[in-house]
CSV table of C-alpha atoms and ligand atoms in Angstrom, one decimal:
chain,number,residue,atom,x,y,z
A,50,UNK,CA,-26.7,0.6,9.6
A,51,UNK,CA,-23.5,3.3,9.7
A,52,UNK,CA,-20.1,1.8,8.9
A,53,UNK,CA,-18.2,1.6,12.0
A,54,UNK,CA,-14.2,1.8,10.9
A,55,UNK,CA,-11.1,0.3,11.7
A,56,UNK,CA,-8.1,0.8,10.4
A,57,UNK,CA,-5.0,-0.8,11.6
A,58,UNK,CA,-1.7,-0.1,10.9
A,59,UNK,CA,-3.0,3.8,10.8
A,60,UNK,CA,0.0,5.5,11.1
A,61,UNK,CA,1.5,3.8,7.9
A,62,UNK,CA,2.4,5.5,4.4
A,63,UNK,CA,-1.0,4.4,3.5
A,64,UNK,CA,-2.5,4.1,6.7
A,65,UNK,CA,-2.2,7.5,7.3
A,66,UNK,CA,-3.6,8.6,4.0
A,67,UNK,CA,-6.8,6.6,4.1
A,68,UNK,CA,-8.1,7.4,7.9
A,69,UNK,CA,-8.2,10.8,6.9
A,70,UNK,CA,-10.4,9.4,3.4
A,71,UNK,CA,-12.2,7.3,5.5
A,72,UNK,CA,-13.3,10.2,8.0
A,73,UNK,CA,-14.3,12.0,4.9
A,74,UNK,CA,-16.6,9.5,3.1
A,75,UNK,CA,-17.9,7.6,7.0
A,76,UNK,CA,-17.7,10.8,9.2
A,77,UNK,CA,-15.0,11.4,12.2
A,78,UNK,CA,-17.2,9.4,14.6
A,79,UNK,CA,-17.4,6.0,12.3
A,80,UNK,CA,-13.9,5.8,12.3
A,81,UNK,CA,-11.2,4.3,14.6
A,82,UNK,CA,-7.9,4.3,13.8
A,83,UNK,CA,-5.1,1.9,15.8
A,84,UNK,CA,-1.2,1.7,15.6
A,85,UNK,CA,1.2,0.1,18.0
A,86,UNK,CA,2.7,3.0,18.5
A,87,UNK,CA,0.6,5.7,19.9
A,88,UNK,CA,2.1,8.9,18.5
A,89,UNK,CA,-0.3,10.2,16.0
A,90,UNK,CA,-1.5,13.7,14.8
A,91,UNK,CA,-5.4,12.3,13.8
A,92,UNK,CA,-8.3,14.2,14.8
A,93,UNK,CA,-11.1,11.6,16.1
A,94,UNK,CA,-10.6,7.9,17.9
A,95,UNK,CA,-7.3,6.5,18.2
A,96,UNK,CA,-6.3,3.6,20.4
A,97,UNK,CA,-2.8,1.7,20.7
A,98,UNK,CA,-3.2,-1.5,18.9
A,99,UNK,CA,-0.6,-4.4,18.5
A,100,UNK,CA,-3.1,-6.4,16.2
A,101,UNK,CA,-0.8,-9.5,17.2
A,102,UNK,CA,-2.7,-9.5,20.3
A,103,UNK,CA,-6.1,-11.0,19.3
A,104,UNK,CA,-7.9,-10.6,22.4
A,105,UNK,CA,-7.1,-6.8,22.0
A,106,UNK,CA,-8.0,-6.5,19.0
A,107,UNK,CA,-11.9,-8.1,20.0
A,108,UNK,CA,-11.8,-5.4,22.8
A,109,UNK,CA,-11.3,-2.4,20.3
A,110,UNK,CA,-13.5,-4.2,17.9
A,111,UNK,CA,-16.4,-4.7,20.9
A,112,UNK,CA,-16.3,-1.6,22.7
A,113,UNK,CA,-16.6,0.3,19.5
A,114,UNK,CA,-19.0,-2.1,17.6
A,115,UNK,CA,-16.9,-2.5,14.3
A,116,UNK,CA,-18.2,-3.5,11.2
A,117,UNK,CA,-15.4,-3.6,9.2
A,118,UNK,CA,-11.9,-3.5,9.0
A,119,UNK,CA,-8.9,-1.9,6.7
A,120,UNK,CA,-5.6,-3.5,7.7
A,121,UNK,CA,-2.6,-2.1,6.5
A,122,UNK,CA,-0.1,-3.2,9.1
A,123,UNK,CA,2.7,-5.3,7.7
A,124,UNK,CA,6.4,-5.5,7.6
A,125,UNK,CA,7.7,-4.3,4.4
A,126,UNK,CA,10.0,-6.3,1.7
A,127,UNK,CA,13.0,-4.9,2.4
A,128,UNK,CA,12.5,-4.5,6.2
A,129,UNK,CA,11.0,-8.0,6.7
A,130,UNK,CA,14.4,-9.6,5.1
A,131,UNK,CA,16.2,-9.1,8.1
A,132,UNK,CA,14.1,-11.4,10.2
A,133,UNK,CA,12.6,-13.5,8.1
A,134,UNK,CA,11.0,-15.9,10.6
A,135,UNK,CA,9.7,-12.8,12.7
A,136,UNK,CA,8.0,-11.4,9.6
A,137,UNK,CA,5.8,-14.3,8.3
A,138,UNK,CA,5.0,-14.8,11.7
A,139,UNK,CA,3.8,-11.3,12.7
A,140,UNK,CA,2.2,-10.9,9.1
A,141,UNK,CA,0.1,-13.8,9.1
A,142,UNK,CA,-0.6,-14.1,13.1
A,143,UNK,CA,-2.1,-10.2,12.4
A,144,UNK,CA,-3.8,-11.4,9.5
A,145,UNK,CA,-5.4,-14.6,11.0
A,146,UNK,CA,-6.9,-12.3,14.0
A,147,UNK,CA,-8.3,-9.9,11.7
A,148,UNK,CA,-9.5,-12.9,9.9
A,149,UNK,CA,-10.9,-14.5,12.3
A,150,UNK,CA,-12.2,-11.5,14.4
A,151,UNK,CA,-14.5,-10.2,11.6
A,152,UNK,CA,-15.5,-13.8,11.1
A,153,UNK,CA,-16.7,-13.9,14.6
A,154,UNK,CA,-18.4,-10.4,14.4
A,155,UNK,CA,-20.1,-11.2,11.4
A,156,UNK,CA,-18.4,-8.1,9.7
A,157,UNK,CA,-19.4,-6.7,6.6
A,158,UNK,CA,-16.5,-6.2,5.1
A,159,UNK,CA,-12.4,-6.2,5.3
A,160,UNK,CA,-9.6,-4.6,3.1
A,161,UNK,CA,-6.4,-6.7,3.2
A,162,UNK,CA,-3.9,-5.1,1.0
A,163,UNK,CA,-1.4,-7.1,-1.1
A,164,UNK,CA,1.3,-6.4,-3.4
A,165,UNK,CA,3.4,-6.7,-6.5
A,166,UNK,CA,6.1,-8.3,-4.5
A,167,UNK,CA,3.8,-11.5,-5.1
A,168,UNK,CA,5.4,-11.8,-8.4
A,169,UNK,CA,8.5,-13.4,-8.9
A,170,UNK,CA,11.2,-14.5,-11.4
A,171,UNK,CA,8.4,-16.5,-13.2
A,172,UNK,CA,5.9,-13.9,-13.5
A,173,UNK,CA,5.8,-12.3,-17.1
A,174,UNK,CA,7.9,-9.0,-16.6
A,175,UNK,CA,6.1,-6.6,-18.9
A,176,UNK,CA,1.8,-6.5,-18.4
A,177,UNK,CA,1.9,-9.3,-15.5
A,178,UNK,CA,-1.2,-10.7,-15.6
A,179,UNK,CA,-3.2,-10.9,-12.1
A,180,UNK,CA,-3.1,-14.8,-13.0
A,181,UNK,CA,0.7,-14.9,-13.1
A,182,UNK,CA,2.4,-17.6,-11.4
A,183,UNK,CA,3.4,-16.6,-7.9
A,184,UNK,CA,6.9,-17.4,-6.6
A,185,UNK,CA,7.6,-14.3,-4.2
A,186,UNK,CA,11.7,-13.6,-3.6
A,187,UNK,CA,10.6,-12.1,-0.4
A,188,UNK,CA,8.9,-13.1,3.3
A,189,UNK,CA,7.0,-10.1,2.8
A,190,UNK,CA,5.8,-11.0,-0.8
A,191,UNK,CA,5.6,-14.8,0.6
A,192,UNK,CA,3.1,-13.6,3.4
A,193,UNK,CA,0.7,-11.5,0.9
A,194,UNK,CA,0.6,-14.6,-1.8
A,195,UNK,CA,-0.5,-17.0,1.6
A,196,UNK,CA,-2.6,-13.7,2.8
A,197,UNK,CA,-5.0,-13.9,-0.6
A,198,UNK,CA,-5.4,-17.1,-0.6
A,199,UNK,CA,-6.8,-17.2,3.2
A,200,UNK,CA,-8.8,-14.2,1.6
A,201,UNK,CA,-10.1,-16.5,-0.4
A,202,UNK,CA,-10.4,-19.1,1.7
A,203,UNK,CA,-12.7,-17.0,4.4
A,204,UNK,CA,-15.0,-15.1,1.2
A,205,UNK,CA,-15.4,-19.1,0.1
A,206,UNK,CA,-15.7,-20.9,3.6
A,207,UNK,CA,-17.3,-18.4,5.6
A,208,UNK,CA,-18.7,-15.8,3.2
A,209,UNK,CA,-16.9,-12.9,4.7
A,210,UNK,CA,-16.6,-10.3,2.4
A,211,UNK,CA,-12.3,-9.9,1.9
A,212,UNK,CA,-11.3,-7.5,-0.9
A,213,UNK,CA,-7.8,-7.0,-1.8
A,214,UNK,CA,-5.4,-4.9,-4.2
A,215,UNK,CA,-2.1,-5.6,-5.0
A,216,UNK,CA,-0.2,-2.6,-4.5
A,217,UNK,CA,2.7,-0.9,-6.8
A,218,UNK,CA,5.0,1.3,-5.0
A,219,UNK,CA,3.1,4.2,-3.8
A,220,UNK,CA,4.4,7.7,-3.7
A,221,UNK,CA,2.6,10.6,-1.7
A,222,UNK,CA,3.5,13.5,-0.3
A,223,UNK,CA,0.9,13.3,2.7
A,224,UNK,CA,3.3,10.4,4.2
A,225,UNK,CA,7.1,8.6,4.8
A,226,UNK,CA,7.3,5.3,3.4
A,227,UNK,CA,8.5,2.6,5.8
A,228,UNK,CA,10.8,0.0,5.1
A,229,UNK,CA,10.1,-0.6,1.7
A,230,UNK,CA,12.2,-1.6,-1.7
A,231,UNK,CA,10.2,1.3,-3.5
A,232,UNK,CA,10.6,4.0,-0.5
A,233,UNK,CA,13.3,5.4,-2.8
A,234,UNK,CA,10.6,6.8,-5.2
A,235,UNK,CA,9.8,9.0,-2.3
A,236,UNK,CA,12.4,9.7,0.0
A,237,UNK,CA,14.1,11.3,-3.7
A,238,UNK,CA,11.4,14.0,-3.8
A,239,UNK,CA,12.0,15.0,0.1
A,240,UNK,CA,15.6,15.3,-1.3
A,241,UNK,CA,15.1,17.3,-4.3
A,242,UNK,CA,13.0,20.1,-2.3
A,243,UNK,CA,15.8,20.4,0.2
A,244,UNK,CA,18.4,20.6,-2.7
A,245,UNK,CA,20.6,18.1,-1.5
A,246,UNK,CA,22.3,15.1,-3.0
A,247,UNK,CA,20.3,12.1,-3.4
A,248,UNK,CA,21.9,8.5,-3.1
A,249,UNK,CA,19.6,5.8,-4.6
A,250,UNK,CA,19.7,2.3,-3.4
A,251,UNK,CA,18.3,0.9,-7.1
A,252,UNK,CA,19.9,0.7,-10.2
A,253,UNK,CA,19.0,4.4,-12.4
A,254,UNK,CA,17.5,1.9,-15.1
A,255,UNK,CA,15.4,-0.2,-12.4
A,256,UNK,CA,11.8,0.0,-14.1
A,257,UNK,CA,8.9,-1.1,-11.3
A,258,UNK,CA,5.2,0.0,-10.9
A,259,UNK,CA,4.2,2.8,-9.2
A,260,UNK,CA,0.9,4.3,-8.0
A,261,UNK,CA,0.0,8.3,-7.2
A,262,UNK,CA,-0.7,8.1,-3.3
A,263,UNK,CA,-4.4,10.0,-4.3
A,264,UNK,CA,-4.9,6.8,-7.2
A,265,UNK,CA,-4.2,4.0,-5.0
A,266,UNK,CA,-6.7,5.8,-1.7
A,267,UNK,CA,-8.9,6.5,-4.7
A,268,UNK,CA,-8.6,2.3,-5.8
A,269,UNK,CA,-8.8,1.7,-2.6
A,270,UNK,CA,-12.6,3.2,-1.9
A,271,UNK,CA,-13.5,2.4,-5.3
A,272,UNK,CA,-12.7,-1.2,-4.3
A,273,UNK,CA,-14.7,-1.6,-1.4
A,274,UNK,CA,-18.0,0.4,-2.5
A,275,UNK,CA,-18.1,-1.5,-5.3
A,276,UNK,CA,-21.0,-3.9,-5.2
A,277,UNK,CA,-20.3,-7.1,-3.7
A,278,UNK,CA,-21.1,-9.2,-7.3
A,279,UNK,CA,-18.9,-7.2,-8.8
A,280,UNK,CA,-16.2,-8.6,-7.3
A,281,UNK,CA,-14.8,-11.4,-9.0
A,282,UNK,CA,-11.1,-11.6,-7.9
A,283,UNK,CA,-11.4,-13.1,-4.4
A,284,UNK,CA,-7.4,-13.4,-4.2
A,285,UNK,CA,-6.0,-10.2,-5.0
A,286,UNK,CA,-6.6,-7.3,-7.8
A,287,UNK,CA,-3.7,-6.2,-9.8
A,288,UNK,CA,-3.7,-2.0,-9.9
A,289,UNK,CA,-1.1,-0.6,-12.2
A,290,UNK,CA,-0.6,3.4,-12.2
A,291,UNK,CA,2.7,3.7,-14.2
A,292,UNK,CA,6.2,2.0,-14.8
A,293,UNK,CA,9.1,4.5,-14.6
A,294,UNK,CA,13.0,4.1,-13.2
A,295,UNK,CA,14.8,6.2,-10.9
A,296,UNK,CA,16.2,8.0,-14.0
A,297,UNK,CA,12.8,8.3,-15.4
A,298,UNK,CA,12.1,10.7,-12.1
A,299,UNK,CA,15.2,12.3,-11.7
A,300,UNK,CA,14.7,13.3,-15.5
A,301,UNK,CA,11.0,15.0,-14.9
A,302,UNK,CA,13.0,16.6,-11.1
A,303,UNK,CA,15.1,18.2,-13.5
A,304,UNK,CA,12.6,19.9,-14.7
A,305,UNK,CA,12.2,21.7,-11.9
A,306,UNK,CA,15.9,21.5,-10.1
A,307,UNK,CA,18.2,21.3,-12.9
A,308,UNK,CA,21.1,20.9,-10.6
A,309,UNK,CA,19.4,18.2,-8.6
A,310,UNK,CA,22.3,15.5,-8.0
A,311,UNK,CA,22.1,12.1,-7.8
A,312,UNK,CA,24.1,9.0,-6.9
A,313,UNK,CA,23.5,5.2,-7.8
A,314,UNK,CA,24.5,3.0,-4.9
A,315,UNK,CA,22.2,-0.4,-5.7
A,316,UNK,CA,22.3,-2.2,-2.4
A,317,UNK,CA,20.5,-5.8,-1.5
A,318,UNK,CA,17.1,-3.7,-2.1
A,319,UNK,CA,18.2,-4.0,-5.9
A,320,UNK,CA,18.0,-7.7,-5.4
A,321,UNK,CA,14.5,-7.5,-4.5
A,322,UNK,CA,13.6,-4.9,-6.9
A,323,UNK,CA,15.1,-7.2,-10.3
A,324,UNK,CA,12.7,-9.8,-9.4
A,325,UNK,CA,9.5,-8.1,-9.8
A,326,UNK,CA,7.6,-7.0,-12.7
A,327,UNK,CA,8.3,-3.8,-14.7
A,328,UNK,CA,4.9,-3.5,-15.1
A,329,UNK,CA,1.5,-5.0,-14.5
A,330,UNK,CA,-1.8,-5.4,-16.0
A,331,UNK,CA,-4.9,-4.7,-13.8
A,332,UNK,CA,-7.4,-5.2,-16.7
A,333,UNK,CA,-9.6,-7.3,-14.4
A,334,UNK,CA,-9.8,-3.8,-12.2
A,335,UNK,CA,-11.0,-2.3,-15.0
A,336,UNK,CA,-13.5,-4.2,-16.4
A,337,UNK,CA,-15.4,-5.4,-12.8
A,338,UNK,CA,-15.3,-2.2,-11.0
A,339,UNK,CA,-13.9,0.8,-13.3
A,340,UNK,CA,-10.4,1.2,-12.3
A,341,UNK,CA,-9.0,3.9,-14.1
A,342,UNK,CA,-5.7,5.6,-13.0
A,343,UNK,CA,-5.3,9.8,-13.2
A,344,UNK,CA,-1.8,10.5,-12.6
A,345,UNK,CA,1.2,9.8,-14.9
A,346,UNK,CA,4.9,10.2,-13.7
A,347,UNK,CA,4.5,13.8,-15.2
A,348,UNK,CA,1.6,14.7,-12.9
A,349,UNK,CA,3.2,12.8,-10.2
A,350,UNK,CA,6.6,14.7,-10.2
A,351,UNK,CA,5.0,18.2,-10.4
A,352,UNK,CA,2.3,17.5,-7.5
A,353,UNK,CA,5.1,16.0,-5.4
A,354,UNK,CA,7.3,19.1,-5.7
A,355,UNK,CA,4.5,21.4,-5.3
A,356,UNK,CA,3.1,19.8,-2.2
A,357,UNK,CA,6.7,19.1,-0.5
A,358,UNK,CA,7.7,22.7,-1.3
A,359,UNK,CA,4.6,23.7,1.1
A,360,UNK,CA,5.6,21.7,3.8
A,361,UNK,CA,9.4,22.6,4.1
A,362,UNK,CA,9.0,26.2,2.0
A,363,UNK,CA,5.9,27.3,3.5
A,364,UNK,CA,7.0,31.4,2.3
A,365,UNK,CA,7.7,30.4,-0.9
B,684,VAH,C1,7.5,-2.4,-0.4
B,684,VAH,N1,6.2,-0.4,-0.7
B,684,VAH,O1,8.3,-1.9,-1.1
B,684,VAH,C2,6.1,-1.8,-0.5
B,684,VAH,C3,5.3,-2.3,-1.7
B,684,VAH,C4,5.4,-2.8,-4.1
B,684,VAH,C5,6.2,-2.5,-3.0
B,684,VAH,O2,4.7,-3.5,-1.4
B,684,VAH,O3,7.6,-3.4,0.2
């Protein structure tokens, strides 16, 4: 039987990115995507989803006969710090109805994304492994540590099929971060292309992982088309692209804007950023379904620049 798609949280950094995948591999028609807010530029299905709202969430999945579900809406680390209470509870209550929802429907399959903000001042720094001890410093990393394990719970309990990646910081061109501790690593491209002065909120020596928008879509499928038994993590996968800094990028911009100025202004984002790992070990992606990562910081820096200078230079 087709794959009948829903992605929620569509109009997010990654969101956005993976419809448009999603369309590609499942065709226009098999996919759905849903925001809370309605202002979107997709071709195909869109409907205004607050995926709080669980009996809205059983109409869309009903009146278009879902089978399975990518949920990428969350509020972010840094975001969520300012209302801690309001973030666990909207990140788990959206969660628990997409939980429960394909549970119902007997889905085939759901994609909950985590992160590296799991990780905390216990975790190994350097090559965390993906059974590191978990003490998030954040709501947002608190709710994706408690999110696996009900991953877990439902693949054990109910058999539902729950696969999960724990996300570096992603940097694309195809989309604006939102609300994240590694939204630096992108807004600083947008910045470079314009030639105007960026002001970083991280320390220029603040190492974190970071994923190639195009690797972590690409992990993402690869994920989820893998064969069910091959799937042995039930929690959440590690993925690992590269480590760099700040300094690390603006090194490579230079490059290509040898002017391109900079200032270091850490704010409490730097807070967040010094408690997780520098890098992270994702051999378990590897060896049970082929994870393999493409782009370096190298690639990374030159693709951004190219791609950004098309969308604000388009006569260059
Ligand atoms: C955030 N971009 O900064 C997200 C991500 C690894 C970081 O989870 O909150």
């Amino acid at each position: 039987m087709k794959a009948k798609v829903l992605v929620i949280g569509a109009n997010g950094q990654l969101g956005s990115v993976l419809v448009k995948e999603l369309q590609h591999r499942h065709g226009l028609d098999n996919v759905v995507a849903s925001d809370i807010n309605k202002s979107h530029n997709f071709h195909g299905a869109f409907e205004v989803l607050d995926a709080t709202d669980k009996t809205q969430l059983l109409e869309v999945v009903e009146s278009y006969g879902i089978t399975q579900i990518y949920h990428l809406a969350a509020i972010l680390s840094a975001k969520g710090e300012a209302n801690p209470l309001t973030t666990w509870d909207l990140n788990m209550k959206m969660l628990f109805n997409v939980l429960e929802v394909a549970r119902v429907q007997e889905m085939d399959k759901v994609f909950f994304p985590s992160s590296i903000a799991v990780f905390g001042e216990d975790a190994p720094w350097v090559n965390t492994p993906n059974k590191a001890y978990l003490n998030p410093a954040t709501v947002y990393g608190m709710s994706k540590a408690a999110g696996e394990q009900w991953a877990q719970y439902y693949f054990l309990r109910y058999g539902l099929d729950v696969r999960s990646l724990r996300y570096p910081g992603v940097i694309g061109y195809q989309s604006l971060p939102g609300g994240g501790t590694t939204d630096y690593a992108v807004e600083i491209f947008h910045k470079a292309v314009l030639e105007e002065e960026f002001v970083c909120f991280l320390n220029e020596d603040t190492t974190l992982p970071m994923i190639f928008m195009d690797d972590a879509i690409r992990a993402t499928m690869e994920l989820m088309e893998a064969p069910k038994r091959d799937i042995k993590i039930r929690t959440a996968y590690n993925l690992a692209g590269s480590s760099f800094s700040p300094e690390d990028i603006v090194r490579e911009i230079r490059k290509f804007y040898p002017d391109f100025m900079v200032k270091y202004e850490p704010d409490f984002r730097q807070d967040i950023a010094a408690k997780w790992p520098k890098s992270i070990n994702d051999d378990e992606a590897a060896l049970d379904w082929g994870w393999k990562p493409e782009y370096d910081l190298e690639i990374i820096v030159s693709t951004m620049i190219e791609k950004l200078k098309e969308q604000y230079v388009p006569q260059q």
